[in-house]
């Protein structure tokens, strides 16, 4: 216990101070207490049929795939600024909103929730939270449900992308030997025992640390903050150094980006949208390594 306290104190000293009007993860009770608050937008990103069957009262629906699209041969990219601006505005969101992203659950769908949340922050909506446990937790808690379709007045939101939050191929190639590279895929993928069909190479970027996104949640809920901080501390990752988080196609990596930046307050972390799908192509000049740590 004493060792853990010292670790947390050390992280508190090096983590930058940052301000949020909402925690990175919120509970069903917190959401229930904010129903009717005009500043709070509950964004349900499940399929429309599931939303209409039953959703948090007052929630608006915009399928998650609106916020990550296939583009330039890559699976999950940020949409064009005008398209993304229109979608966010249609949800009744502006830069002053407090947005709660609701996915189906925090097991298999957790990273899909953080991908939407990351996209919103990247586009200029600073106060975004993820409902811990997702819609499943709301139902489990016995909270009320609404049916049908709900909407909010459209805003005049215009995306203002923050270039410090994203890594593109050029940034990765320039910093691959200098920055901390965090691979958030499963161990089998990291070691080269398996790979997605759309990724050309087995293994991982030389020097990359492994920290699977799947470890963030347990039994459908986000692990305690102290436990997540210890995972990061045990890898000896530093808030003072640049970090690039990646996965296969830019979804899983947003889970650790979310914890590191929105919960722990780190400011030098970029999520790599193209991830292994892009950097693993032959023309990148990066040769992955297999069966080794880093």
Coordinates of C-alpha atoms in Angstrom, one line a residue:
X1 CA 0.0 0.0 0.0
X2 CA 2.8 2.4 0.9
X3 CA 4.5 1.8 -2.5
X4 CA 1.3 2.5 -4.3
X5 CA 0.8 5.8 -2.4
X6 CA 4.3 6.9 -3.4
X7 CA 3.6 6.0 -7.0
X8 CA 0.5 8.1 -7.1
X9 CA 2.2 11.0 -5.4
X10 CA 4.9 10.9 -7.9
X11 CA 2.4 10.9 -10.8
X12 CA 0.6 13.8 -9.2
X13 CA 3.8 15.8 -9.2
X14 CA 4.6 15.2 -12.8
X15 CA 1.1 15.2 -14.3
X16 CA 0.1 18.6 -15.7
X17 CA -2.7 20.5 -14.0
X18 CA -5.7 20.7 -16.2
X19 CA -9.3 21.7 -15.8
X20 CA -12.4 19.8 -16.8
X21 CA -16.0 20.5 -15.9
X22 CA -16.8 16.8 -15.8
X23 CA -14.9 13.7 -14.9
X24 CA -13.5 11.5 -17.7
X25 CA -15.8 8.7 -16.6
X26 CA -19.2 9.3 -15.0
X27 CA -21.7 6.9 -13.3
X28 CA -25.3 6.2 -14.1
X29 CA -26.2 8.1 -10.9
X30 CA -24.4 11.2 -12.1
X31 CA -26.1 11.1 -15.4
X32 CA -29.5 10.7 -13.8
X33 CA -28.8 13.7 -11.6
X34 CA -28.1 15.8 -14.7
X35 CA -31.2 14.9 -16.7
X36 CA -32.8 18.1 -17.8
X37 CA -29.6 20.1 -17.5
X38 CA -29.5 22.2 -20.7
X39 CA -25.8 22.1 -20.9
X40 CA -25.5 18.3 -20.7
X41 CA -25.9 16.4 -23.9
X42 CA -26.3 12.6 -23.6
X43 CA -25.0 11.2 -26.8
X44 CA -26.1 7.6 -27.5
X45 CA -24.0 6.2 -30.2
X46 CA -25.6 2.8 -30.5
X47 CA -27.5 1.6 -33.5
X48 CA -30.7 3.5 -34.1
X49 CA -32.9 0.4 -33.6
X50 CA -31.4 -0.2 -30.2
X51 CA -31.7 3.5 -29.2
X52 CA -35.4 3.6 -30.2
X53 CA -36.2 0.4 -28.3
X54 CA -34.9 2.1 -25.1
X55 CA -32.5 4.9 -24.1
X56 CA -31.6 7.3 -21.4
X57 CA -34.4 9.9 -21.2
X58 CA -33.3 13.0 -23.2
X59 CA -30.5 11.3 -25.0
X60 CA -29.9 12.0 -28.7
X61 CA -28.7 9.4 -31.1
X62 CA -25.9 9.6 -33.6
X63 CA -24.4 6.2 -34.7
X64 CA -20.8 6.0 -33.6
X65 CA -19.6 5.4 -37.2
X66 CA -20.5 9.0 -38.0
X67 CA -17.4 10.0 -36.0
X68 CA -14.9 7.5 -37.6
X69 CA -15.1 6.8 -41.3
X70 CA -13.2 4.9 -44.0
X71 CA -11.0 7.3 -45.9
X72 CA -7.9 7.1 -48.1
X73 CA -7.7 3.3 -47.7
X74 CA -7.8 3.4 -43.9
X75 CA -10.7 2.1 -41.8
X76 CA -11.3 4.6 -39.1
X77 CA -10.4 8.2 -39.8
X78 CA -11.6 11.5 -38.7
X79 CA -14.3 12.8 -41.0
X80 CA -13.9 16.0 -43.1
X81 CA -14.3 19.1 -40.9
X82 CA -17.6 20.2 -42.5
X83 CA -19.2 16.7 -42.2
X84 CA -18.1 16.3 -38.6
X85 CA -19.2 19.9 -37.8
X86 CA -22.7 19.2 -39.2
X87 CA -23.0 15.9 -37.3
X88 CA -22.0 17.5 -34.0
X89 CA -24.2 20.5 -34.5
X90 CA -27.2 18.2 -35.3
X91 CA -26.7 16.6 -31.9
X92 CA -27.3 19.9 -30.2
X93 CA -23.6 20.1 -29.1
X94 CA -21.5 23.2 -29.1
X95 CA -18.1 24.0 -27.6
X96 CA -19.7 24.8 -24.2
X97 CA -21.6 21.5 -23.9
X98 CA -20.9 18.8 -21.4
X99 CA -21.3 15.6 -23.5
X100 CA -21.7 12.1 -22.1
X101 CA -21.0 9.4 -24.7
X102 CA -23.1 6.2 -24.2
X103 CA -22.1 3.0 -25.9
X104 CA -23.8 -0.4 -25.4
X105 CA -21.4 -1.4 -22.6
X106 CA -17.8 -1.0 -21.3
X107 CA -16.7 -4.5 -22.3
X108 CA -16.5 -5.0 -26.0
X109 CA -17.7 -1.5 -26.9
X110 CA -15.5 0.6 -24.5
X111 CA -12.9 1.7 -27.0
X112 CA -15.7 2.6 -29.5
X113 CA -17.0 5.0 -26.9
X114 CA -13.6 6.6 -26.3
X115 CA -13.1 6.9 -30.0
X116 CA -16.2 9.1 -30.3
X117 CA -15.1 11.0 -27.1
X118 CA -11.6 11.6 -28.5
X119 CA -13.0 12.8 -31.8
X120 CA -15.2 15.3 -30.0
X121 CA -12.3 16.7 -27.9
X122 CA -10.1 16.8 -31.0
X123 CA -12.9 18.8 -32.8
X124 CA -13.1 21.4 -30.1
X125 CA -15.5 20.1 -27.4
X126 CA -13.4 20.0 -24.3
X127 CA -15.9 18.7 -21.7
X128 CA -16.7 15.1 -22.7
X129 CA -17.3 12.1 -20.5
X130 CA -17.9 8.4 -21.1
X131 CA -20.7 6.6 -19.2
X132 CA -18.9 3.9 -17.2
X133 CA -20.5 0.6 -18.1
X134 CA -22.5 2.2 -21.0
X135 CA -26.2 1.6 -21.6
X136 CA -25.9 -1.8 -20.0
X137 CA -25.0 -0.2 -16.6
X138 CA -27.9 2.2 -16.8
X139 CA -30.3 -0.7 -17.3
X140 CA -28.6 -2.8 -14.6
X141 CA -29.0 0.1 -12.2
X142 CA -32.8 0.1 -12.8
X143 CA -32.9 3.6 -14.3
X144 CA -35.8 4.7 -16.4
X145 CA -35.9 4.4 -20.2
X146 CA -37.5 6.4 -23.0
X147 CA -38.4 5.0 -26.4
X148 CA -38.7 6.5 -29.8
X149 CA -36.6 9.3 -31.1
X150 CA -35.5 12.6 -29.3
X151 CA -33.7 15.6 -30.6
X152 CA -32.1 18.9 -29.5
X153 CA -32.0 22.2 -31.3
X154 CA -29.2 22.3 -33.8
X155 CA -26.2 24.5 -33.0
X156 CA -23.8 26.3 -35.2
X157 CA -20.8 24.3 -34.2
X158 CA -17.7 24.5 -36.3
X159 CA -14.9 22.0 -35.7
X160 CA -11.6 23.5 -34.6
X161 CA -9.2 20.6 -34.7
X162 CA -6.4 20.5 -32.1
X163 CA -3.3 19.2 -33.9
X164 CA -1.6 18.4 -30.6
X165 CA -4.0 15.5 -30.0
X166 CA -3.4 13.5 -33.2
X167 CA -0.5 11.8 -34.8
X168 CA -0.3 11.4 -38.6
X169 CA 2.1 9.3 -40.6
X170 CA 4.6 12.1 -41.0
X171 CA 4.7 12.8 -37.3
X172 CA 5.1 9.2 -36.4
X173 CA 8.0 8.7 -38.9
X174 CA 9.7 11.8 -37.6
X175 CA 9.4 10.8 -33.9
X176 CA 9.3 7.0 -34.0
X177 CA 12.8 6.7 -32.4
X178 CA 12.3 9.6 -30.0
X179 CA 8.8 9.4 -28.7
X180 CA 7.3 6.8 -26.4
X181 CA 5.3 4.4 -28.7
X182 CA 2.4 2.7 -26.8
X183 CA 0.9 -0.3 -28.6
X184 CA -2.6 -0.9 -27.1
X185 CA -3.4 -4.2 -29.0
X186 CA -3.6 -7.6 -27.4
X187 CA -0.3 -9.4 -26.5
X188 CA -0.8 -12.0 -29.3
X189 CA -0.9 -9.2 -31.8
X190 CA 1.9 -7.3 -30.3
X191 CA 4.2 -10.3 -30.4
X192 CA 3.2 -11.2 -33.9
X193 CA 1.3 -14.4 -33.2
X194 CA -1.8 -12.9 -34.9
X195 CA -2.8 -9.9 -36.9
X196 CA -5.8 -8.2 -38.5
X197 CA -6.2 -8.9 -42.2
X198 CA -6.0 -5.2 -43.0
X199 CA -2.6 -4.9 -41.3
X200 CA 0.3 -5.9 -43.6
X201 CA 2.9 -6.9 -41.0
X202 CA 3.0 -9.2 -38.0
X203 CA 4.5 -7.8 -34.8
X204 CA 5.0 -4.3 -33.6
X205 CA 7.0 -1.1 -34.1
X206 CA 10.5 -1.5 -32.7
X207 CA 10.8 -0.1 -29.3
X208 CA 7.0 0.1 -28.7
X209 CA 5.7 -0.5 -25.2
X210 CA 2.7 -2.9 -24.8
X211 CA -0.3 -2.0 -22.7
X212 CA -3.5 -3.6 -24.0
X213 CA -6.6 -1.5 -24.0
X214 CA -8.6 -4.5 -22.8
X215 CA -7.0 -4.1 -19.4
X216 CA -8.7 -0.8 -18.7
X217 CA -12.0 -2.5 -17.9
X218 CA -13.0 -5.4 -15.8
X219 CA -16.4 -7.0 -15.4
X220 CA -17.9 -4.3 -17.6
X221 CA -16.6 -1.3 -15.6
X222 CA -13.5 0.9 -15.7
X223 CA -10.8 -0.2 -13.2
X224 CA -10.0 2.2 -10.3
X225 CA -7.8 5.1 -11.3
X226 CA -5.1 4.0 -8.9
X227 CA -4.9 0.6 -10.6
X228 CA -4.6 2.2 -14.1
X229 CA -2.0 4.6 -12.9
X230 CA 0.1 1.7 -11.5
X231 CA 0.0 0.0 -14.9
X232 CA 1.4 3.1 -16.5
X233 CA 4.0 3.6 -13.7
X234 CA 5.2 0.0 -13.9
X235 CA 6.1 0.5 -17.5
X236 CA 8.1 3.6 -16.5
X237 CA 6.3 5.8 -19.0
X238 CA 6.7 9.5 -18.5
X239 CA 4.3 12.5 -18.8
X240 CA 7.3 14.7 -19.6
X241 CA 8.0 12.9 -22.9
X242 CA 6.0 12.8 -26.1
X243 CA 3.9 9.7 -26.5
X244 CA 2.1 8.2 -29.6
X245 CA -0.6 5.6 -28.8
X246 CA -1.7 3.3 -31.6
X247 CA -3.6 0.1 -32.3
X248 CA -4.6 -1.5 -35.5
X249 CA -6.9 1.2 -37.0
X250 CA -7.2 4.0 -34.5
X251 CA -10.0 2.8 -32.2
X252 CA -8.4 0.8 -29.3
X253 CA -5.7 3.3 -28.8
X254 CA -8.1 6.1 -27.9
X255 CA -9.0 4.1 -24.7
X256 CA -5.5 4.6 -23.2
X257 CA -5.4 8.1 -24.7
X258 CA -8.5 8.9 -22.8
X259 CA -7.2 7.5 -19.5
X260 CA -3.8 9.2 -19.9
X261 CA -5.0 12.6 -21.0
X262 CA -8.6 13.1 -19.6
X263 CA -8.2 11.2 -16.3
X264 CA -4.5 11.5 -15.5
X265 CA -3.9 14.9 -17.1
X266 CA -1.0 14.1 -19.5
X267 CA -0.7 16.7 -22.3
X268 CA 1.9 15.2 -24.6
X269 CA -0.1 12.2 -25.8
X270 CA -1.2 11.8 -29.4
X271 CA -3.6 9.2 -30.8
X272 CA -2.4 7.8 -34.2
X273 CA -5.5 7.6 -36.4
X274 CA -3.9 5.4 -39.1
X275 CA -2.2 3.1 -36.6
X276 CA -0.7 -0.2 -37.7
X277 CA -2.9 -0.3 -40.8
X278 CA -0.9 2.7 -42.1
X279 CA 2.5 2.5 -40.5
X280 CA 2.7 -1.3 -41.3
X281 CA 2.6 -0.7 -45.1
X282 CA 5.8 -1.3 -47.0
X283 CA 6.1 2.3 -48.2
X284 CA 6.4 3.5 -44.6
X285 CA 9.9 2.1 -44.2
X286 CA 9.1 0.8 -40.7
X287 CA 9.8 -3.0 -40.2
X288 CA 7.9 -4.5 -37.4
X289 CA 9.6 -6.9 -34.9
X290 CA 8.1 -10.1 -33.5
X291 CA 8.5 -12.3 -30.4
X292 CA 10.3 -9.7 -28.4
X293 CA 9.5 -7.1 -25.8
X294 CA 10.1 -3.7 -27.4

